[in-house]
N, CA and C of each residue as an Amber inpcrd file, in Angstrom:
protein
   552
   0.8410000  -1.1780000   0.0000000   0.0000000   0.0000000   0.0000000
   0.8840000   1.2380000   0.0000000   0.6900000   2.1080000  -0.9760000
   1.5520000   3.2830000  -1.0420000   1.2600000   4.2170000   0.1330000
   2.2470000   4.8970000   0.5070000   2.1430000   5.8320000   1.6260000
   1.6060000   7.1670000   1.1080000   0.5480000   7.6660000   1.7640000
   0.0030000   8.9590000   1.3600000   0.6290000  10.0340000   2.2190000
   0.9590000  11.0810000   1.5700000   1.5410000  12.1720000   2.3400000
   0.4170000  13.0280000   2.8960000   0.5800000  13.6460000   4.0060000
  -0.4610000  14.5080000   4.5690000  -0.7130000  15.7020000   3.6490000
  -1.9560000  16.1210000   3.6050000  -2.3250000  17.2340000   2.7480000
  -1.8520000  18.5350000   3.3810000  -1.2990000  19.3760000   2.5630000
  -0.7690000  20.6360000   3.0590000  -1.6170000  21.7880000   2.5450000
  -1.4680000  22.9260000   3.1770000  -2.2240000  24.1120000   2.7920000
  -1.8580000  24.6030000   1.4020000  -0.6400000  24.4350000   1.0060000
  -0.2360000  24.9530000  -0.2830000  -0.6520000  24.0390000  -1.4430000
  -1.3280000  22.8840000  -1.1450000  -1.8400000  22.0330000  -2.2120000
  -2.9280000  22.7480000  -3.0120000  -3.6020000  23.6900000  -2.3830000
  -4.6260000  24.4780000  -3.0540000  -4.0190000  25.2350000  -4.2280000
  -2.8070000  25.6580000  -4.0700000  -2.1420000  26.4270000  -5.1100000
  -1.7830000  25.5590000  -6.3060000  -1.8420000  24.2800000  -6.1480000
  -1.4590000  23.3870000  -7.2390000  -2.6620000  22.9470000  -8.0830000
  -3.8010000  23.5830000  -7.9160000  -4.9760000  23.2620000  -8.7240000
  -4.6470000  23.4880000 -10.1980000  -5.1860000  22.6520000 -11.0400000
  -4.9420000  22.8630000 -12.4660000  -5.4100000  24.2480000 -12.8890000
  -4.7650000  24.7830000 -13.8580000  -5.0110000  26.1370000 -14.3110000
  -6.4500000  26.3100000 -14.8050000  -7.0360000  25.2960000 -15.4300000
  -8.3930000  25.4450000 -15.9740000  -9.4640000  25.5130000 -14.8790000
  -9.1480000  25.0920000 -13.6540000 -10.1180000  25.1760000 -12.5640000
 -10.1610000  26.5550000 -11.9220000  -9.1460000  27.3340000 -12.0910000
  -9.1060000  28.6620000 -11.4690000 -10.2440000  29.5690000 -11.9490000
 -10.5330000  29.6660000 -13.2480000 -11.6430000  30.5310000 -13.6660000
 -12.9970000  30.0420000 -13.1130000 -13.1620000  28.7300000 -13.0340000
 -14.4130000  28.2040000 -12.4850000 -14.5700000  28.5900000 -11.0270000
 -13.4940000  28.5190000 -10.2860000 -13.5300000  28.9030000  -8.8810000
 -13.8840000  30.3720000  -8.7520000 -13.3150000  31.1850000  -9.6270000
 -13.6020000  32.6170000  -9.5970000 -15.0550000  32.9120000  -9.9300000
 -15.5990000  32.2120000 -10.9140000 -17.0020000  32.4190000 -11.2820000
 -17.9480000  32.0020000 -10.1690000 -17.6480000  30.9090000  -9.5140000
 -18.5440000  30.4540000  -8.4510000 -18.5230000  31.4060000  -7.2650000
 -17.3930000  31.9960000  -6.9840000 -17.3270000  32.9510000  -5.8730000
 -17.9630000  34.2810000  -6.2420000 -17.9450000  34.6390000  -7.5150000
 -18.5280000  35.9180000  -7.9090000 -20.0430000  35.9240000  -7.7430000
 -20.6700000  34.7690000  -7.7370000 -22.1140000  34.6920000  -7.5420000
 -22.5010000  35.0720000  -6.1310000 -21.5880000  34.9940000  -5.2230000
 -21.8780000  35.3180000  -3.8190000 -21.7800000  36.8090000  -3.5320000
 -21.2100000  37.5580000  -4.4370000 -21.0230000  38.9870000  -4.2160000
 -22.3570000  39.6980000  -4.4250000 -22.6730000  40.6580000  -3.5530000
 -23.9110000  41.4240000  -3.6440000 -23.8600000  42.3350000  -4.8530000
 -24.8820000  42.2770000  -5.6620000 -24.9390000  43.1190000  -6.8370000
 -25.6640000  44.4060000  -6.4830000 -25.3460000  45.4310000  -7.2020000
 -25.9970000  46.7180000  -6.9940000 -27.2550000  46.7670000  -7.8570000
 -28.3020000  47.3670000  -7.3470000 -29.5060000  47.5090000  -8.1450000
 -30.7430000  47.3640000  -7.2870000 -31.8610000  47.5920000  -7.9130000
 -33.1530000  47.5290000  -7.2350000 -33.8210000  46.2070000  -7.6030000
 -33.7100000  45.1990000  -6.7320000 -34.2810000  43.8910000  -6.9950000
 -35.5000000  43.6800000  -6.1010000 -36.4920000  42.9340000  -6.5770000
 -37.6730000  42.6770000  -5.7420000 -37.3040000  41.8060000  -4.5440000
 -38.0530000  41.9780000  -3.5080000 -37.8370000  41.1990000  -2.2970000
 -38.2390000  39.7440000  -2.5430000 -37.5280000  38.8430000  -1.9040000
 -37.8630000  37.4290000  -1.9860000 -38.7310000  36.9950000  -0.8110000
 -39.1380000  37.9370000   0.0150000 -40.0110000  37.6210000   1.1520000
 -41.3810000  37.1820000   0.6410000 -42.0400000  36.3220000   1.4210000
 -43.3740000  35.8430000   1.0380000 -44.3590000  36.9930000   1.0110000
 -45.2210000  36.9450000   0.0300000 -46.3050000  37.9110000  -0.0360000
 -47.5090000  37.3210000   0.6840000 -48.4240000  38.1410000   1.1700000
 -49.5490000  37.6120000   1.9580000 -50.3780000  36.5560000   1.2290000
 -50.5800000  36.7000000  -0.0510000 -51.4170000  35.7470000  -0.7800000
 -50.7300000  34.4000000  -1.0050000 -49.4130000  34.3250000  -0.7940000
 -48.7110000  33.0600000  -1.0220000 -48.9910000  32.0230000   0.0570000
 -49.5090000  32.4480000   1.1870000 -49.8350000  31.5030000   2.2500000
 -51.2180000  30.8950000   2.0860000 -52.0260000  31.4700000   1.2210000
 -53.3790000  30.9720000   0.9950000 -53.3430000  29.8960000  -0.0840000
 -54.2950000  28.9250000  -0.0340000 -54.3210000  27.9080000  -1.0880000
 -54.6450000  28.5450000  -2.4390000 -54.0670000  27.9820000  -3.5000000
 -54.2870000  28.5170000  -4.8360000 -55.7430000  28.3820000  -5.2610000
 -56.3420000  27.2600000  -4.8970000 -57.7610000  27.0360000  -5.1950000
 -58.4620000  26.9030000  -3.8530000 -59.3370000  27.8230000  -3.5330000
 -59.9970000  27.7390000  -2.2230000 -60.8010000  26.4550000  -2.0930000
 -60.7910000  25.8920000  -0.9130000 -61.5230000  24.6670000  -0.6240000
 -63.0080000  24.9820000  -0.5720000 -63.7700000  24.3350000  -1.4360000
 -65.2000000  24.6190000  -1.5040000 -65.9190000  24.1940000  -0.2260000
 -65.3580000  23.2020000   0.4910000 -66.0250000  22.7050000   1.6840000
 -65.9420000  23.6880000   2.8400000 -64.9680000  24.6060000   2.8260000
 -64.8340000  25.5400000   3.9330000 -65.6630000  26.8010000   3.7220000
 -66.3520000  26.8980000   2.5880000 -67.1370000  28.0860000   2.3000000
 -68.2740000  28.2540000   3.3050000 -68.8630000  27.1680000   3.7340000
 -69.9170000  27.2220000   4.7370000 -69.7000000  26.0930000   5.7230000
 -70.2220000  26.2630000   6.9180000 -70.0430000  25.2360000   7.9460000
 -70.7640000  23.9440000   7.5570000 -71.9890000  24.0500000   7.0660000
 -72.7550000  22.8750000   6.6680000 -73.2200000  23.0720000   5.2300000
 -72.5330000  22.4580000   4.2650000 -72.8920000  22.7000000   2.8690000
 -74.3120000  22.2630000   2.5300000 -74.8400000  21.2670000   3.2460000
 -76.2120000  20.8250000   2.9810000 -77.1970000  21.9610000   3.2470000
 -76.9140000  22.7720000   4.2460000 -77.7870000  23.9080000   4.5600000
 -77.7130000  24.9730000   3.4710000 -76.5780000  25.0450000   2.7840000
 -76.4150000  26.0700000   1.7570000 -77.2050000  25.7460000   0.4970000
 -77.5600000  24.4970000   0.3340000 -78.3290000  24.1210000  -0.8500000
 -79.8030000  24.4640000  -0.6540000 -80.3770000  25.1350000  -1.6010000
 -81.8290000  25.3260000  -1.5420000 -82.5070000  23.9550000  -1.6060000
 -83.6790000  23.8450000  -1.0270000 -84.3370000  22.5370000  -0.9420000
 -84.5560000  21.9110000  -2.3160000 -84.8710000  22.6980000  -3.3180000
 -85.0800000  22.1430000  -4.6630000 -83.7870000  21.5440000  -5.2070000
 -82.6780000  22.2180000  -4.9770000 -81.3920000  21.7110000  -5.4390000
 -80.9850000  20.4770000  -4.6380000 -81.1910000  20.5200000  -3.3450000
 -80.8860000  19.3680000  -2.4890000 -81.7000000  18.1560000  -2.9320000
 -82.9950000  18.3710000  -3.2200000 -83.8510000  17.2810000  -3.6830000
 -83.3790000  16.7230000  -5.0290000 -82.9220000  17.6100000  -5.9160000
 -82.4320000  17.1700000  -7.2220000 -81.1610000  16.3240000  -7.0680000
 -80.2640000  16.7350000  -6.1780000 -79.0350000  15.9670000  -5.9310000
 -79.3890000  14.6100000  -5.3340000 -80.2610000  14.6210000  -4.3340000
 -80.6700000  13.3610000  -3.7010000 -81.3420000  12.4250000  -4.7070000
 -82.1760000  12.9840000  -5.5820000 -82.8660000  12.1630000  -6.5830000
 -81.8640000  11.5450000  -7.5620000 -80.8490000  12.3070000  -7.9670000
 -79.8380000  11.7730000  -8.8900000 -79.0430000  10.6570000  -8.2260000
 -78.6850000  10.8510000  -6.9710000 -77.9380000   9.8200000  -6.2430000
 -78.7910000   8.5670000  -6.0930000 -80.0440000   8.7360000  -5.7410000
 -80.9420000   7.5930000  -5.5800000 -81.1440000   6.8580000  -6.9000000
 -81.3130000   7.6160000  -7.9770000 -81.4940000   7.0110000  -9.3090000
 -80.2700000   6.1690000  -9.6810000 -79.0840000   6.7210000  -9.4300000
 -77.8570000   5.9950000  -9.7590000 -77.6780000   4.7670000  -8.8720000
 -77.9620000   4.9060000  -7.5800000 -77.8310000   3.7590000  -6.6710000
 -78.7610000   2.6210000  -7.0720000 -79.9870000   2.9550000  -7.4260000
 -80.9560000   1.9440000  -7.8560000 -80.4770000   1.2620000  -9.1390000
 -79.9910000   2.0550000 -10.0860000 -79.4940000   1.4950000 -11.3390000
 -78.2630000   0.6220000 -11.0970000 -77.4060000   1.0560000 -10.1900000
 -76.1870000   0.2850000  -9.9030000 -76.5350000  -1.0660000  -9.2680000
 -77.5250000  -1.0700000  -8.3940000 -77.9580000  -2.3370000  -7.7860000
 -78.5240000  -3.2800000  -8.8510000 -79.3270000  -2.7430000  -9.7640000
 -79.8680000  -3.5660000 -10.8530000 -78.7330000  -4.0960000 -11.7290000
 -77.7480000  -3.2640000 -11.9870000 -76.5870000  -3.6700000 -12.7700000
 -75.8660000  -4.8340000 -12.0910000 -75.6110000  -4.6850000 -10.7920000
 -74.8930000  -5.7310000 -10.0470000 -75.6920000  -7.0290000  -9.9750000
 -77.0160000  -6.9230000  -9.8900000 -77.8500000  -8.1270000  -9.8530000
 -77.8500000  -8.8470000 -11.1990000 -77.7890000  -8.1190000 -12.2730000
 -77.8220000  -8.6830000 -13.6200000 -76.4470000  -9.1830000 -14.0700000
 -75.3890000  -8.6610000 -13.4750000 -74.0320000  -8.9590000 -13.9140000
 -73.6890000 -10.4530000 -13.9380000 -73.9810000 -11.2530000 -12.8970000
 -73.6230000 -12.6790000 -12.9590000 -74.2820000 -13.4180000 -14.1320000
 -75.5260000 -13.0900000 -14.4230000 -76.2390000 -13.7220000 -15.5360000
 -75.5450000 -13.3900000 -16.8630000 -75.1490000 -12.1430000 -17.0190000
 -74.4790000 -11.7210000 -18.2460000 -73.1070000 -12.3850000 -18.3480000
 -72.3950000 -12.4430000 -17.2390000 -71.0840000 -13.0980000 -17.2420000
 -71.2010000 -14.5580000 -17.6670000 -72.2500000 -15.2140000 -17.2040000
 -72.4780000 -16.6160000 -17.5620000 -72.7470000 -16.7410000 -19.0600000
 -73.5760000 -15.8490000 -19.6090000 -73.8880000 -15.8750000 -21.0420000
 -72.6500000 -15.6050000 -21.8840000 -71.8400000 -14.6370000 -21.4530000
 -70.6190000 -14.3110000 -22.1950000 -69.6420000 -15.4730000 -22.1300000
 -69.5540000 -16.0980000 -20.9870000 -68.6690000 -17.2520000 -20.8330000
 -69.1040000 -18.3910000 -21.7640000 -70.4050000 -18.5960000 -21.8810000
 -70.9220000 -19.6440000 -22.7620000 -70.6660000 -19.3060000 -24.2290000
 -70.6030000 -18.0180000 -24.5550000 -70.4150000 -17.5950000 -25.9460000
 -68.9460000 -17.4280000 -26.3190000 -68.0730000 -17.5930000 -25.3590000
 -66.6460000 -17.4150000 -25.6360000 -66.2010000 -18.4220000 -26.6980000
 -65.6310000 -17.9030000 -27.7630000 -65.1590000 -18.7580000 -28.8450000
 -66.2410000 -19.1230000 -29.8470000 -67.4910000 -18.7420000 -29.5840000
 -68.5800000 -19.0650000 -30.5060000 -68.5260000 -18.1340000 -31.7110000
 -69.0330000 -18.6140000 -32.7870000 -69.0650000 -17.8140000 -34.0190000
 -70.0990000 -16.7030000 -33.8830000 -69.8010000 -15.5220000 -34.4170000
 -70.8160000 -14.4760000 -34.4230000 -72.0830000 -14.9810000 -35.1180000
 -73.1920000 -14.5690000 -34.6350000 -74.5150000 -14.9550000 -35.1200000
 -74.9470000 -16.3280000 -34.6430000 -74.0780000 -17.0320000 -33.8940000
 -74.5380000 -18.2960000 -33.3020000 -75.4910000 -17.9530000 -32.1680000
 -76.2660000 -18.9430000 -31.7630000 -77.2690000 -18.6870000 -30.7210000
 -76.6340000 -18.1790000 -29.4260000 -75.5640000 -18.8030000 -28.9610000
 -74.9430000 -18.3760000 -27.7010000 -74.3580000 -16.9710000 -27.8250000
 -73.8260000 -16.6430000 -29.0010000 -73.2660000 -15.3160000 -29.2220000
 -74.3700000 -14.2580000 -29.2070000 -75.5020000 -14.5410000 -29.8590000
 -76.6270000 -13.6010000 -29.9040000 -77.2030000 -13.3990000 -28.5070000
 -77.3450000 -14.4950000 -27.7430000 -77.8610000 -14.3870000 -26.3650000
 -76.9210000 -13.5170000 -25.5250000 -75.6200000 -13.7240000 -25.6570000
 -74.6530000 -12.9330000 -24.8960000 -74.7290000 -11.4590000 -25.2840000
 -74.8960000 -11.1740000 -26.5700000 -75.0260000  -9.7860000 -27.0190000
 -76.2880000  -9.1350000 -26.4460000 -77.3760000  -9.8970000 -26.3990000
 -78.6240000  -9.3710000 -25.8270000 -78.4540000  -9.1130000 -24.3310000
 -77.7680000 -10.0010000 -23.6540000 -77.5270000  -9.8250000 -22.2200000
 -76.6450000  -8.5890000 -21.9740000 -75.6350000  -8.4150000 -22.8270000
 -74.7940000  -7.2210000 -22.7060000 -75.6200000  -5.9550000 -22.9140000
 -76.5480000  -6.0090000 -23.8480000 -77.4340000  -4.8620000 -24.0780000
 -78.2940000  -4.5760000 -22.8580000 -78.7710000  -5.6290000 -22.2090000
 -79.5840000  -5.4130000 -20.9970000 -78.7290000  -4.8030000 -19.8860000
 -77.4580000  -5.1690000 -19.8310000 -76.5570000  -4.5820000 -18.8480000
 -76.3410000  -3.0970000 -19.1370000 -76.2280000  -2.7700000 -20.4160000
 -76.1080000  -1.3620000 -20.8150000 -77.3720000  -0.5850000 -20.4080000
 -78.5210000  -1.2180000 -20.5440000 -79.7760000  -0.5720000 -20.1460000
 -79.8180000  -0.3570000 -18.6340000 -79.3050000  -1.3310000 -17.8690000
 -79.2370000  -1.1600000 -16.4170000 -78.3590000   0.0320000 -16.0550000
 -77.3490000   0.2620000 -16.8420000 -76.3670000   1.3050000 -16.5890000
 -76.8760000   2.6900000 -16.9740000 -77.7840000   2.7550000 -17.8940000
 -78.2650000   4.0100000 -18.4530000 -78.7190000   5.0400000 -17.4080000
 -79.5140000   4.6780000 -16.3860000 -79.9180000   5.6870000 -15.4030000
 -78.7320000   6.2740000 -14.6190000 -77.6870000   5.4980000 -14.4090000
 -76.5040000   6.0370000 -13.7180000 -75.8250000   7.0950000 -14.5690000
 -75.7270000   6.8360000 -15.8610000 -75.1140000   7.7970000 -16.7710000
 -75.9640000   9.0650000 -16.8310000 -77.2740000   8.8920000 -16.8550000
 -78.1860000  10.0360000 -16.8730000 -78.0690000  10.8550000 -15.5840000
 -77.9790000  10.1580000 -14.4440000 -77.8320000  10.8550000 -13.1620000
 -76.5160000  11.6210000 -13.1100000 -75.4670000  11.0520000 -13.6760000
 -74.1780000  11.7350000 -13.7170000 -74.2780000  13.0050000 -14.5610000
 -74.9560000  12.9220000 -15.6820000 -75.1420000  14.1050000 -16.5320000
 -75.9540000  15.1710000 -15.8070000 -76.9850000  14.7460000 -15.0610000
 -77.7900000  15.7030000 -14.2890000 -76.9360000  16.4140000 -13.2450000
 -76.1000000  15.6450000 -12.5340000 -75.2590000  16.2680000 -11.5100000
 -74.1860000  17.1500000 -12.1270000 -73.6890000  16.7820000 -13.2950000
 -72.7360000  17.6540000 -13.9910000 -73.3680000  19.0140000 -14.2460000
 -74.5970000  18.9830000 -14.7210000 -75.3070000  20.2250000 -15.0150000
 -75.5520000  21.0420000 -13.7430000 -76.0040000  20.3810000 -12.6800000
 -76.2490000  21.0830000 -11.4150000 -74.9520000  21.6510000 -10.8470000
 -73.8820000  20.8830000 -10.9440000 -72.5920000  21.3150000 -10.4170000
 -72.0840000  22.5510000 -11.1610000 -72.1560000  22.5120000 -12.4820000
 -71.6780000  23.6560000 -13.2680000 -72.5240000  24.9010000 -13.0060000
 -73.8110000  24.7120000 -12.8700000 -74.6850000  25.8470000 -12.5830000
 -74.3460000  26.4360000 -11.2190000 -74.1120000  25.5680000 -10.2330000
 -73.7880000  26.0440000  -8.8860000 -72.4250000  26.7420000  -8.8630000
 -71.4580000  26.1980000  -9.5730000 -70.1480000  26.8540000  -9.6510000
 -70.2700000  28.2410000 -10.2690000 -71.0870000  28.3550000 -11.3150000
 -71.3020000  29.6470000 -11.9490000 -71.9280000  30.6310000 -10.9630000
 -72.9000000  30.1640000 -10.1770000 -73.5350000  31.0220000  -9.1780000
 -72.5400000  31.4570000  -8.1090000 -71.6650000  30.5550000  -7.7080000
 -70.6690000  30.9090000  -6.6970000 -69.6420000  31.8710000  -7.2650000
 -69.2720000  31.6750000  -8.5250000 -68.2850000  32.5390000  -9.1460000
 -68.8150000  33.9640000  -9.2820000 -70.0870000  34.1010000  -9.6430000
 -70.6650000  35.4350000  -9.8150000 -71.1150000  36.0390000  -8.4950000
 -71.0840000  35.2610000  -7.4320000 -71.4460000  35.7770000  -6.1150000
 -72.9180000  35.6560000  -5.7770000 -73.7090000  35.0480000  -6.6550000
 -75.1410000  34.8900000  -6.3800000 -75.3720000  33.9870000  -5.1730000
 -74.6370000  32.8930000  -5.1060000 -74.7800000  31.9020000  -4.0390000
 -73.4030000  31.6360000  -3.4450000 -73.3790000  31.1860000  -2.2280000
 -72.1150000  30.8510000  -1.5760000 -72.1000000  29.3770000  -1.1940000
 -71.0000000  28.7100000  -1.4690000 -70.7610000  27.3460000  -1.0070000
 -71.6690000  26.2890000  -1.6200000 -71.4680000  25.0920000  -1.1690000
 -72.2610000  23.8960000  -1.4670000 -71.9330000  23.2270000  -2.7870000
 -71.1030000  23.8060000  -3.6250000 -70.7100000  23.1020000  -4.8500000
 -69.9270000  21.8480000  -4.4790000 -69.2250000  21.8870000  -3.3540000
 -68.4660000  20.7310000  -2.8840000 -69.3600000  19.5440000  -2.5800000
 -70.5430000  19.8090000  -2.0470000 -71.4910000  18.7360000  -1.7560000
 -71.9470000  18.0740000  -3.0540000 -72.2530000  18.8710000  -4.0330000
 -72.6620000  18.3310000  -5.3310000 -71.4930000  17.5440000  -5.9340000
 -70.2870000  18.0740000  -5.8010000 -69.1070000  17.3960000  -6.3470000
 -68.8930000  16.0350000  -5.6860000 -69.0800000  15.9490000  -4.3730000
 -68.9090000  14.6570000  -3.6900000 -69.9550000  13.6510000  -4.1680000
 -71.1880000  14.0960000  -4.3110000 -72.2380000  13.2030000  -4.8180000
 -71.9230000  12.7860000  -6.2510000 -71.4340000  13.7280000  -7.0300000
 -71.0810000  13.4360000  -8.4130000 -69.9530000  12.4070000  -8.4840000
 -68.9710000  12.5260000  -7.6080000 -67.8490000  11.5780000  -7.5900000
 -68.3210000  10.1560000  -7.2800000 -69.2920000  10.0330000  -6.3810000
 -69.8290000   8.7020000  -6.0600000 -70.5050000   8.0810000  -7.2810000
 -71.3070000   8.8840000  -7.9580000 -72.0000000   8.3850000  -9.1450000
 -70.9870000   8.0760000 -10.2470000 -70.0020000   8.9360000 -10.4120000
 -68.9850000   8.6940000 -11.4380000 -68.2400000   7.3860000 -11.1690000
 -67.9650000   7.0940000  -9.9030000 -67.2940000   5.8340000  -9.5570000
 -68.1510000   4.6390000  -9.9690000 -69.4630000   4.7470000  -9.7750000
 -70.3590000   3.6660000 -10.1990000 -70.3320000   3.5060000 -11.7130000
 -70.4090000   4.6130000 -12.4280000 -70.4190000   4.5760000 -13.8910000
 -69.1040000   3.9950000 -14.4280000 -67.9930000   4.3960000 -13.8450000
 -66.6890000   3.8890000 -14.2860000 -66.5900000   2.3890000 -14.0290000
 -67.0470000   1.9620000 -12.8670000 -67.0150000   0.5340000 -12.5350000
 -67.9040000  -0.2640000 -13.4950000 -69.0750000   0.2610000 -13.7990000
 -69.9740000  -0.4070000 -14.7360000 -69.3360000  -0.4910000 -16.1230000
 -68.7370000   0.5980000 -16.5620000 -68.1060000   0.6130000 -17.8760000
 -66.9600000  -0.3920000 -17.9420000 -66.1920000  -0.4860000 -16.8790000
 -65.0750000  -1.4330000 -16.8370000 -65.5830000  -2.8670000 -16.9860000
 -66.6580000  -3.1980000 -16.2880000 -67.2470000  -4.5440000 -16.3850000
 -67.7210000  -4.8340000 -17.8040000 -68.4110000  -3.8690000 -18.3900000
 -68.9370000  -4.0530000 -19.7390000 -67.7980000  -4.2250000 -20.7410000
 -66.7550000  -3.4300000 -20.6200000 -65.6150000  -3.5530000 -21.5380000
 -64.9310000  -4.9050000 -21.3960000 -64.8060000  -5.4020000 -20.1700000
 -64.2030000  -6.7190000 -19.9760000 -65.0510000  -7.8140000 -20.6210000
 -66.3540000  -7.7040000 -20.4660000 -67.2450000  -8.6910000 -21.0590000
 -67.1900000  -8.6290000 -22.5870000 -67.1550000  -7.4130000 -23.1240000
 -67.0760000  -7.2570000 -24.5920000 -65.7580000  -7.8340000 -25.1220000
 -64.6790000  -7.5840000 -24.4100000 -63.3930000  -8.1150000 -24.8900000
 -63.3380000  -9.6380000 -24.7950000 -64.0990000 -10.2190000 -23.8630000
 -64.1440000 -11.6800000 -23.7520000 -64.9160000 -12.2860000 -24.9230000
 -65.7570000 -11.4910000 -25.5460000 -66.5490000 -11.9620000 -26.6870000
 -65.7510000 -11.9630000 -27.9810000 -64.6620000 -11.2400000 -28.0180000
 -63.8880000 -11.0920000 -29.2780000 -63.0270000 -12.2820000 -29.5480000
């Protein structure tokens, strides 16, 4: 093992010549420049969220909804829940039909039955899609009212209900797509 000599202070002076300008440039960045530069201190608005939380607009968003709007949201949720239950009840029957038609020639009896069953599943799904469209419309209208200052809060409540219905619709669509791909 070669013997290392202790590092001395004058080793700094032995830096390659091409490193000297780099060292000078890096140190020059630390020097205070003259001029009128903006402050880097936080401004008051930087501590606030960029998009205000709709749920904090009112203590109880359900109270902020007029009864007609609340009833419309509840009706859309109920319509979607009922449709989703019908979809889930029909799903095993459709899965069985699709399984029986797997590999069958198009226009064969098992293939036609499976296609009809898939259509009935689409029909079960239809009210959920309609309820989602209704809530989209209510949500956009409420956001517009909040933006113009006509009404305050409660768009978050509609959004939460809409998210639940959207989750049902997405789940239904995923099932239908899987069944359709099994038919190919």
